[in-house]
Amino acid sequence: SQQGEEDPQALSIQEGENATMNCSYKTSINNLQWYRQNSGRGLVHLILIRSNEREKHSGRLRVTLDTSKKSSSLLITASRAADTASYFCAWYSGGGADGLTFGKGTHLIIQP
Amino acid sequence: DTGVSQNPRHKITKRGQNVTFRCDPISEHNRLYWYRQTLGQGPEFLTYFQNEAQLEKSRLLSDRFSAERPKGSFSTLEIQRTEQGDSAMYLCASSPGQPQRTEAFFGQGTRLTVV
C-alpha cells in the first residue's frame, strides 16, 4: 500500500513545549485521522478532520488540513511526559477502498 | 472491558508452522479490519469484513494467509507455513457500519515472532 510521509520521523522536546508533526498523503480523501501508539501497543484514535474542514481542536490537540497540498499537521500544546508515543496520520483512499492507509509515523519523546 | 480484544498477545513459532490469531471486536461493530505492522512502520491494511463477508483483501495477503469471520462476530487470521518475514504485529480494528469511514478502534495486537 502507498504510505504517506510524516516528518519529522523523530522529535524530542522538553515537557511543556509544543510539538508539531506533519503528514503528507497522496490520494483524494474523505477524512484524515490521527492516532497515537504507545510502545508495542495498539493504536488509539485522537482526532478526525473531514476534507471540507481546515482546522479542528480537541483539548490540547490542534489539527490542520490543506487538501490542495495534500498535507495535515498535528500540534500538541503544553506537552506532558505521557504524550511520549508514536503518532500516525491515516486516511481512507479514494476508489472505494475501505482500509485505512497510514503514514510512517513520528516518534515523539517528551523529556521531563 | 468492551474494547477490541486480541489473542494471543504474543506468539513465537518455528518457521513452517501454522498460527492462528483471534480478534473479538466491539460487539455492535459490524466492520472488522486486520492490519500488519513491522518495526518502525505504520500499520498496513490486510483485509476487511462487513459482518461475515470479506469485502476487500490487500495484495499483501498472500495465499498463505486466510481470514474468516464466520458469524459476523469474532474473526480469525491464519498464517500457514510461516516465514521469518511474517514476524510483525498483527492488529485488529473494528468500526460501526454507519457512518462509514469513521474512526477505527484497535486491539492491543498480537506480536508474532517466527524463528
Short mmCIF file of C-alpha atoms in Angstrom, two decimals:
data_model
loop_
_atom_site.label_atom_id
_atom_site.label_comp_id
_atom_site.label_asym_id
_atom_site.label_seq_id
_atom_site.Cartn_x
_atom_site.Cartn_y
_atom_site.Cartn_z
CA SER A 1 0.00 0.00 0.00
CA GLN A 2 1.16 3.53 -0.57
CA GLN A 3 2.04 5.10 2.71
CA GLY A 4 2.33 8.81 3.14
CA GLU A 5 5.19 10.66 4.61
CA GLU A 6 5.39 12.09 8.08
CA ASP A 7 8.00 14.40 9.40
CA PRO A 8 9.90 14.52 11.47
CA GLN A 9 10.47 10.79 11.92
CA ALA A 10 11.51 11.50 15.49
CA LEU A 11 11.07 14.51 17.75
CA SER A 12 12.42 15.12 21.25
CA ILE A 13 11.26 18.14 23.24
CA GLN A 14 11.08 19.33 26.83
CA GLU A 15 7.95 18.90 28.86
CA GLY A 16 5.71 21.93 28.50
CA GLU A 17 6.84 22.73 24.96
CA ASN A 18 4.64 22.35 21.90
CA ALA A 19 5.13 19.52 19.41
CA THR A 20 4.24 19.75 15.74
CA MET A 21 4.08 16.80 13.38
CA ASN A 22 3.36 16.90 9.67
CA CYS A 23 1.77 14.41 7.34
CA SER A 24 1.53 14.26 3.56
CA TYR A 25 -0.71 11.90 1.64
CA LYS A 26 -1.09 11.00 -1.99
CA THR A 27 -4.75 10.46 -2.83
CA SER A 28 -8.08 12.22 -2.52
CA ILE A 29 -9.54 11.71 0.93
CA ASN A 30 -12.86 11.66 2.72
CA ASN A 31 -11.28 12.49 6.05
CA LEU A 32 -7.89 12.36 7.73
CA GLN A 33 -7.31 10.89 11.16
CA TRP A 34 -4.53 10.93 13.73
CA TYR A 35 -3.71 8.00 16.00
CA ARG A 36 -1.32 7.54 18.91
CA GLN A 37 0.55 4.34 19.68
CA ASN A 38 2.36 3.71 22.91
CA SER A 39 5.33 1.38 22.69
CA GLY A 40 4.32 -2.05 21.43
CA ARG A 41 0.61 -1.50 21.93
CA GLY A 42 -2.50 -0.84 19.87
CA LEU A 43 -3.47 2.45 18.30
CA VAL A 44 -5.75 4.99 19.93
CA HIS A 45 -7.79 7.38 17.81
CA LEU A 46 -7.08 11.03 18.61
CA ILE A 47 -8.95 13.22 16.16
CA LEU A 48 -10.65 13.16 12.75
CA ILE A 49 -10.82 16.10 10.34
CA ARG A 50 -13.10 16.00 7.33
CA SER A 51 -11.97 17.05 3.88
CA ASN A 52 -14.15 20.18 3.99
CA GLU A 53 -12.62 21.32 7.30
CA ARG A 54 -9.40 23.29 7.60
CA GLU A 55 -8.77 23.19 11.34
CA LYS A 56 -10.04 21.26 14.32
CA HIS A 57 -9.32 21.35 18.04
CA SER A 58 -9.66 18.75 20.76
CA GLY A 59 -8.24 19.58 24.16
CA ARG A 60 -4.50 20.15 23.71
CA LEU A 61 -4.62 18.92 20.11
CA ARG A 62 -4.94 21.09 17.04
CA VAL A 63 -5.12 19.59 13.57
CA THR A 64 -4.97 21.42 10.27
CA LEU A 65 -5.72 20.09 6.81
CA ASP A 66 -4.71 21.54 3.45
CA THR A 67 -6.27 19.41 0.73
CA SER A 68 -4.64 21.47 -2.04
CA LYS A 69 -1.23 20.46 -0.71
CA LYS A 70 -2.39 17.04 0.49
CA SER A 71 -0.96 17.73 3.91
CA SER A 72 -2.00 17.84 7.54
CA SER A 73 -0.35 18.85 10.78
CA LEU A 74 -0.90 17.83 14.39
CA LEU A 75 0.05 20.25 17.16
CA ILE A 76 0.21 19.10 20.75
CA THR A 77 0.40 22.04 23.14
CA ALA A 78 1.88 22.06 26.63
CA SER A 79 3.35 18.58 26.19
CA ARG A 80 3.50 16.08 29.05
CA ALA A 81 5.68 13.04 29.64
CA ALA A 82 2.60 10.87 28.99
CA ASP A 83 2.48 12.21 25.43
CA THR A 84 5.60 10.16 24.63
CA ALA A 85 4.42 7.84 21.86
CA SER A 86 4.36 7.35 18.10
CA TYR A 87 1.83 9.39 16.17
CA PHE A 88 0.36 8.32 12.84
CA CYS A 89 -1.84 10.05 10.35
CA ALA A 90 -4.26 7.85 8.42
CA TRP A 91 -6.85 8.19 5.70
CA TYR A 92 -9.25 6.20 3.58
CA SER A 93 -8.11 6.33 -0.01
CA GLY A 94 -10.47 7.06 -2.83
CA GLY A 95 -11.88 4.42 -5.15
CA GLY A 96 -14.00 2.68 -2.57
CA ALA A 97 -11.12 1.16 -0.62
CA ASP A 98 -12.21 0.67 2.93
CA GLY A 99 -8.98 0.11 4.79
CA LEU A 100 -7.04 2.94 6.36
CA THR A 101 -3.70 3.89 4.86
CA PHE A 102 -1.21 5.01 7.49
CA GLY A 103 1.79 7.28 7.34
CA LYS A 104 5.12 6.06 8.67
CA GLY A 105 4.69 7.90 11.94
CA THR A 106 6.51 10.39 14.12
CA HIS A 107 8.10 9.10 17.33
CA LEU A 108 7.69 11.80 19.96
CA ILE A 109 9.76 11.82 23.14
CA ILE A 110 8.92 14.27 25.92
CA GLN A 111 11.86 14.91 28.21
CA PRO A 112 10.83 15.58 31.83
CA ASP B 1 -13.84 -4.30 29.05
CA THR B 2 -15.84 -3.61 25.89
CA GLY B 3 -12.89 -2.77 23.64
CA VAL B 4 -11.39 -4.85 20.84
CA SER B 5 -9.72 -7.96 22.21
CA GLN B 6 -6.95 -9.92 20.53
CA ASN B 7 -5.47 -13.27 21.49
CA PRO B 8 -2.80 -14.28 21.99
CA ARG B 9 -0.81 -11.14 22.74
CA HIS B 10 2.45 -12.82 21.80
CA LYS B 11 3.24 -15.84 19.69
CA ILE B 12 6.61 -17.39 18.97
CA THR B 13 6.61 -20.09 16.33
CA LYS B 14 9.07 -22.06 14.29
CA ARG B 15 9.35 -21.39 10.58
CA GLY B 16 6.97 -23.61 8.65
CA GLN B 17 4.38 -23.91 11.41
CA ASN B 18 0.82 -22.61 11.14
CA VAL B 19 -0.51 -19.98 13.50
CA THR B 20 -3.98 -18.61 14.16
CA PHE B 21 -4.92 -15.35 15.84
CA ARG B 22 -8.29 -14.33 17.16
CA CYS B 23 -9.99 -10.94 17.30
CA ASP B 24 -13.15 -10.07 19.19
CA PRO B 25 -14.44 -6.69 18.00
CA ILE B 26 -16.66 -4.28 19.86
CA SER B 27 -19.98 -6.10 19.91
CA GLU B 28 -22.11 -3.63 17.98
CA HIS B 29 -19.49 -3.02 15.27
CA ASN B 30 -20.13 -4.80 12.00
CA ARG B 31 -16.87 -3.77 10.32
CA LEU B 32 -13.67 -5.59 11.20
CA TYR B 33 -10.17 -4.97 9.83
CA TRP B 34 -6.81 -6.72 10.02
CA TYR B 35 -3.55 -4.79 9.71
CA ARG B 36 0.10 -5.76 9.91
CA GLN B 37 2.77 -3.53 11.41
CA THR B 38 6.52 -4.05 11.23
CA LEU B 39 9.03 -2.26 13.42
CA GLY B 40 9.30 1.45 12.73
CA GLN B 41 6.48 1.46 10.19
CA GLY B 42 2.82 2.37 10.18
CA PRO B 43 0.19 -0.36 10.03
CA GLU B 44 -0.58 -1.81 6.60
CA PHE B 45 -4.07 -2.91 5.67
CA LEU B 46 -4.56 -6.64 5.10
CA THR B 47 -8.28 -7.34 4.87
CA TYR B 48 -11.73 -6.13 5.85
CA PHE B 49 -15.06 -7.72 6.76
CA GLN B 50 -18.52 -6.28 6.84
CA ASN B 51 -20.46 -8.70 9.02
CA GLU B 52 -19.38 -12.16 7.80
CA ALA B 53 -18.48 -11.03 4.28
CA GLN B 54 -14.82 -10.47 3.42
CA LEU B 55 -15.08 -7.45 1.14
CA GLU B 56 -11.51 -6.44 0.48
CA LYS B 57 -8.08 -8.04 0.54
CA SER B 58 -4.73 -6.33 0.14
CA ARG B 59 -2.11 -7.69 -2.24
CA LEU B 60 -0.06 -8.14 0.96
CA LEU B 61 -2.36 -11.02 1.86
CA SER B 62 -0.58 -13.92 0.18
CA ASP B 63 -2.24 -17.29 -0.31
CA ARG B 64 -0.65 -18.44 2.96
CA PHE B 65 -2.93 -16.03 4.81
CA SER B 66 -6.62 -16.63 5.36
CA ALA B 67 -9.12 -14.74 7.44
CA GLU B 68 -12.63 -15.65 8.49
CA ARG B 69 -15.48 -14.10 10.37
CA PRO B 70 -17.96 -16.96 10.38
CA LYS B 71 -20.87 -15.46 12.27
CA GLY B 72 -20.11 -11.82 11.83
CA SER B 73 -18.73 -11.59 15.34
CA PHE B 74 -15.16 -12.69 16.13
CA SER B 75 -12.57 -13.16 13.40
CA THR B 76 -9.54 -15.39 12.95
CA LEU B 77 -6.41 -14.80 10.91
CA GLU B 78 -4.41 -17.88 9.99
CA ILE B 79 -0.92 -17.93 8.54
CA GLN B 80 0.19 -21.21 7.06
CA ARG B 81 3.80 -22.29 6.63
CA THR B 82 5.11 -19.24 8.46
CA GLU B 83 8.23 -17.48 7.21
CA GLN B 84 10.60 -15.19 9.07
CA GLY B 85 9.24 -12.27 7.06
CA ASP B 86 5.86 -12.82 8.70
CA SER B 87 7.27 -11.59 12.01
CA ALA B 88 5.26 -8.49 12.82
CA MET B 89 2.50 -7.08 15.00
CA TYR B 90 -0.93 -8.10 13.72
CA LEU B 91 -3.58 -5.56 14.63
CA CYS B 92 -7.33 -5.93 14.52
CA ALA B 93 -9.73 -3.00 14.45
CA SER B 94 -13.47 -2.56 14.32
CA SER B 95 -15.85 0.26 13.47
CA PRO B 96 -19.58 0.82 13.27
CA GLY B 97 -21.36 0.29 9.99
CA GLN B 98 -22.55 3.88 9.93
CA PRO B 99 -21.24 6.44 9.42
CA GLN B 100 -18.77 4.88 7.03
CA ARG B 101 -15.09 5.70 7.03
CA THR B 102 -15.03 6.90 10.57
CA GLU B 103 -12.61 6.19 13.38
CA ALA B 104 -11.37 2.66 13.93
CA PHE B 105 -10.99 1.06 17.34
CA PHE B 106 -7.87 -1.06 17.63
CA GLY B 107 -6.99 -4.03 19.77
CA GLN B 108 -3.64 -4.37 21.53
CA GLY B 109 -2.31 -6.57 18.75
CA THR B 110 -0.68 -9.98 18.50
CA ARG B 111 3.08 -9.89 18.16
CA LEU B 112 4.31 -12.79 16.05
CA THR B 113 7.93 -13.89 16.07
CA VAL B 114 8.96 -16.58 13.60
CA VAL B 115 12.25 -18.26 14.49
#
